mmCIF file of C-alpha atoms in Angstrom:
data_model
loop_
_atom_site.group_PDB
_atom_site.id
_atom_site.type_symbol
_atom_site.label_atom_id
_atom_site.label_comp_id
_atom_site.label_asym_id
_atom_site.label_seq_id
_atom_site.Cartn_x
_atom_site.Cartn_y
_atom_site.Cartn_z
ATOM 1 C CA MET A 1 84.553 89.928 107.260
ATOM 2 C CA GLU A 2 82.585 92.898 105.997
ATOM 3 C CA ARG A 3 85.722 94.454 104.600
ATOM 4 C CA VAL A 4 86.485 91.390 102.466
ATOM 5 C CA ALA A 5 82.937 91.362 101.103
ATOM 6 C CA LYS A 6 83.259 95.004 100.069
ATOM 7 C CA LYS A 7 86.580 94.378 98.341
ATOM 8 C CA SER A 8 85.162 91.518 96.322
ATOM 9 C CA LYS A 9 82.512 93.905 94.914
ATOM 10 C CA LEU A 10 85.056 96.323 93.509
ATOM 11 C CA SER A 11 85.232 96.662 89.753
ATOM 12 C CA GLY A 12 88.404 95.617 87.973
ATOM 13 C CA ARG A 13 89.490 99.270 87.690
ATOM 14 C CA GLU A 14 88.791 99.873 91.407
ATOM 15 C CA GLN A 15 90.768 96.769 92.339
ATOM 16 C CA GLU A 16 93.642 97.950 90.139
ATOM 17 C CA CYS A 17 93.613 101.392 91.843
ATOM 18 C CA ASN A 18 93.492 99.724 95.278
ATOM 19 C CA SER A 19 96.492 97.570 94.332
ATOM 20 C CA MET A 20 98.384 100.620 93.028
ATOM 21 C CA SER A 21 97.629 102.469 96.268
ATOM 22 C CA LYS A 22 99.139 99.594 98.287
ATOM 23 C CA SER A 23 102.149 99.575 95.968
ATOM 24 C CA ILE A 24 102.669 103.337 96.335
ATOM 25 C CA SER A 25 102.406 103.183 100.128
ATOM 26 C CA GLN A 26 104.960 100.333 100.116
ATOM 27 C CA ILE A 27 107.315 102.443 98.004
ATOM 28 C CA GLU A 28 106.864 105.427 100.340
ATOM 29 C CA PHE A 29 107.527 103.178 103.359
ATOM 30 C CA LEU A 30 110.720 101.791 101.797
ATOM 31 C CA ARG A 31 111.737 105.231 100.536
ATOM 32 C CA GLU A 32 111.685 106.544 104.102
ATOM 33 C CA HIS A 33 113.922 103.670 105.270
ATOM 34 C CA ALA A 34 116.290 104.261 102.337
ATOM 35 C CA LYS A 35 116.349 108.002 103.062
ATOM 36 C CA GLN A 36 117.278 107.329 106.692
ATOM 37 C CA ALA A 37 120.015 104.926 105.548
ATOM 38 C CA SER A 38 121.407 107.576 103.166
ATOM 39 C CA GLN A 39 122.070 109.807 106.169
ATOM 40 C CA LYS A 40 124.555 107.190 107.416
ATOM 41 C CA ALA A 41 126.517 107.120 104.149
ATOM 42 C CA TYR A 42 130.269 107.626 104.255
ATOM 43 C CA ALA A 43 130.830 109.782 101.179
ATOM 44 C CA PRO A 44 133.641 112.257 101.909
ATOM 45 C CA TYR A 45 134.877 112.246 98.286
ATOM 46 C CA SER A 46 131.708 112.493 96.201
ATOM 47 C CA GLN A 47 129.299 113.923 98.792
ATOM 48 C CA PHE A 48 126.751 111.672 97.024
ATOM 49 C CA HIS A 49 124.768 110.031 99.823
ATOM 50 C CA VAL A 50 122.701 107.000 98.808
ATOM 51 C CA GLY A 51 120.505 104.699 100.851
ATOM 52 C CA ALA A 52 118.815 101.431 99.937
ATOM 53 C CA ALA A 53 116.094 99.444 101.661
ATOM 54 C CA LEU A 54 115.087 95.848 101.052
ATOM 55 C CA LEU A 55 111.620 94.667 101.984
ATOM 56 C CA MET A 56 111.789 91.060 103.099
ATOM 57 C CA ARG A 57 108.767 88.773 102.618
ATOM 58 C CA SER A 58 108.456 88.687 106.432
ATOM 59 C CA GLY A 59 107.787 92.438 106.386
ATOM 60 C CA GLU A 60 111.159 93.279 107.909
ATOM 61 C CA VAL A 61 113.374 95.894 106.281
ATOM 62 C CA VAL A 62 117.137 95.659 105.770
ATOM 63 C CA THR A 63 119.028 98.807 104.801
ATOM 64 C CA GLY A 64 122.387 99.819 103.423
ATOM 65 C CA CYS A 65 124.255 102.985 102.502
ATOM 66 C CA ASN A 66 127.181 103.777 100.257
ATOM 67 C CA VAL A 67 130.648 103.608 101.817
ATOM 68 C CA GLU A 68 133.441 105.267 99.884
ATOM 69 C CA ASN A 69 137.172 104.638 99.991
ATOM 70 C CA ALA A 70 140.091 106.772 98.800
ATOM 71 C CA SER A 71 140.786 103.912 96.385
ATOM 72 C CA TYR A 72 137.492 104.513 94.631
ATOM 73 C CA GLY A 73 137.165 101.000 93.214
ATOM 74 C CA LEU A 74 136.976 99.677 96.772
ATOM 75 C CA SER A 75 133.881 101.739 97.557
ATOM 76 C CA ASN A 76 130.581 99.967 98.066
ATOM 77 C CA CYS A 77 127.216 101.198 96.865
ATOM 78 C CA ALA A 78 124.077 101.292 99.015
ATOM 79 C CA GLU A 79 122.307 98.576 97.028
ATOM 80 C CA ARG A 80 125.134 96.078 97.460
ATOM 81 C CA THR A 81 125.579 97.029 101.113
ATOM 82 C CA ALA A 82 121.888 96.291 101.741
ATOM 83 C CA VAL A 83 122.026 92.906 99.976
ATOM 84 C CA PHE A 84 125.252 91.898 101.740
ATOM 85 C CA ASN A 85 123.779 93.084 105.044
ATOM 86 C CA ALA A 86 120.707 90.878 104.503
ATOM 87 C CA VAL A 87 122.893 87.857 103.751
ATOM 88 C CA ALA A 88 125.099 88.591 106.792
ATOM 89 C CA GLN A 89 121.976 88.751 108.966
ATOM 90 C CA GLY A 90 120.948 85.285 107.801
ATOM 91 C CA TYR A 91 118.165 86.176 105.381
ATOM 92 C CA ASP A 92 117.564 84.015 102.339
ATOM 93 C CA PRO A 93 118.028 86.306 99.318
ATOM 94 C CA ALA A 94 114.923 84.685 97.797
ATOM 95 C CA ASP A 95 112.967 86.484 100.534
ATOM 96 C CA ILE A 96 113.721 89.953 99.133
ATOM 97 C CA ALA A 97 110.315 91.200 97.978
ATOM 98 C CA ALA A 98 111.176 94.755 96.880
ATOM 99 C CA VAL A 99 114.062 97.220 96.728
ATOM 100 C CA ALA A 100 114.016 101.004 97.140
ATOM 101 C CA ILE A 101 116.910 103.380 96.573
ATOM 102 C CA TYR A 102 117.041 107.013 97.688
ATOM 103 C CA THR A 103 119.257 109.880 96.596
ATOM 104 C CA ALA A 104 118.855 113.501 97.712
ATOM 105 C CA THR A 105 118.883 114.736 94.131
ATOM 106 C CA GLU A 106 116.347 116.115 91.662
ATOM 107 C CA LYS A 107 116.411 113.001 89.487
ATOM 108 C CA ALA A 108 116.158 109.410 90.682
ATOM 109 C CA CYS A 109 119.340 107.494 89.840
ATOM 110 C CA ALA A 110 119.519 104.032 88.333
ATOM 111 C CA PRO A 111 121.815 101.473 90.023
ATOM 112 C CA CYS A 112 125.358 101.172 88.666
ATOM 113 C CA GLY A 113 126.418 98.134 86.661
ATOM 114 C CA ALA A 114 127.999 96.325 89.619
ATOM 115 C CA CYS A 115 124.826 96.768 91.673
ATOM 116 C CA ARG A 116 122.675 95.564 88.776
ATOM 117 C CA GLN A 117 124.729 92.374 88.562
ATOM 118 C CA VAL A 118 124.541 91.740 92.331
ATOM 119 C CA LEU A 119 120.797 92.425 92.350
ATOM 120 C CA ALA A 120 120.356 90.066 89.381
ATOM 121 C CA GLU A 121 122.062 87.271 91.309
ATOM 122 C CA PHE A 122 120.141 87.749 94.538
ATOM 123 C CA LEU A 123 116.644 88.894 93.487
ATOM 124 C CA GLN A 124 113.883 86.649 92.242
ATOM 125 C CA PRO A 125 112.683 87.316 88.665
ATOM 126 C CA GLY A 126 110.177 90.143 88.529
ATOM 127 C CA THR A 127 111.272 91.775 91.800
ATOM 128 C CA MET A 128 110.656 95.516 91.519
ATOM 129 C CA ILE A 129 113.396 98.049 92.119
ATOM 130 C CA SER A 130 112.279 101.615 92.846
ATOM 131 C CA SER A 131 114.668 104.537 92.717
ATOM 132 C CA THR A 132 113.475 107.667 94.465
ATOM 133 C CA SER A 133 114.736 111.208 94.860
ATOM 134 C CA GLU A 134 113.301 114.462 96.101
ATOM 135 C CA ARG A 135 111.129 114.800 92.993
ATOM 136 C CA GLN A 136 111.121 111.586 91.016
ATOM 137 C CA LEU A 137 110.257 107.898 91.169
ATOM 138 C CA ARG A 138 111.571 105.389 88.641
ATOM 139 C CA GLN A 139 110.864 101.645 88.666
ATOM 140 C CA TRP A 140 112.212 98.601 86.916
ATOM 141 C CA SER A 141 112.216 94.857 87.241
ATOM 142 C CA ILE A 142 115.679 93.339 87.493
ATOM 143 C CA GLU A 143 115.227 91.945 83.981
ATOM 144 C CA GLU A 144 114.707 95.488 82.671
ATOM 145 C CA LEU A 145 117.778 96.815 84.486
ATOM 146 C CA LEU A 146 120.060 93.997 83.391
ATOM 147 C CA PRO A 147 118.539 92.124 80.449
ATOM 148 C CA ASP A 148 121.540 89.894 79.761
ATOM 149 C CA GLY A 149 123.409 89.632 83.041
ATOM 150 C CA PHE A 150 126.294 87.291 83.703
ATOM 151 C CA GLU A 151 125.197 83.833 84.861
ATOM 152 C CA PHE A 152 127.303 81.028 86.268
ATOM 153 C CA ASP A 153 125.971 77.500 86.786
ATOM 154 C CA ILE A 154 127.965 76.344 89.805
ATOM 155 C CA GLU A 155 126.464 72.854 89.698
ATOM 156 C CA ALA A 156 127.573 72.323 86.102
ATOM 157 C CA TYR A 157 131.032 73.574 87.047
ATOM 158 C CA ARG A 158 131.304 71.148 89.966
ATOM 159 C CA LYS A 159 130.306 68.067 87.966
ATOM 160 C CA PRO A 160 133.214 65.786 87.090
ATOM 161 C CA LEU A 161 134.094 65.533 83.412
#
């Protein structure tokens, strides 16, 4: 009880800093899960190991890593692997609260076009995507990553003419 009373007395700037601190610790938490997932990547061709972690609204984390194939177009990125893994485990994609990506590089990498489209279909508007590396953090909403993504209205398609 006392803790709540103290929080309510914080100034607007203090509340904003407190919120940012929670956000940063969430990113660090997800980054660690994504980093661990990257160590499981199958990347014999590119040697580019990527991990992704999804924070579900329940607090659970679902991860994925990139899996390459000699026929490069059949490879799967970490972001898509994580989303498909969540769906396969029975999660409702609407329950994805945040996404973190990790690469063991100097610069944080943005998701590829295919991953952007998959994320746009499965994430709720405004969901934050954080890309992390050894030295950098970059963040976007899905709308910023893919401002005019492909949309398909299945219900309109199914309606008889």
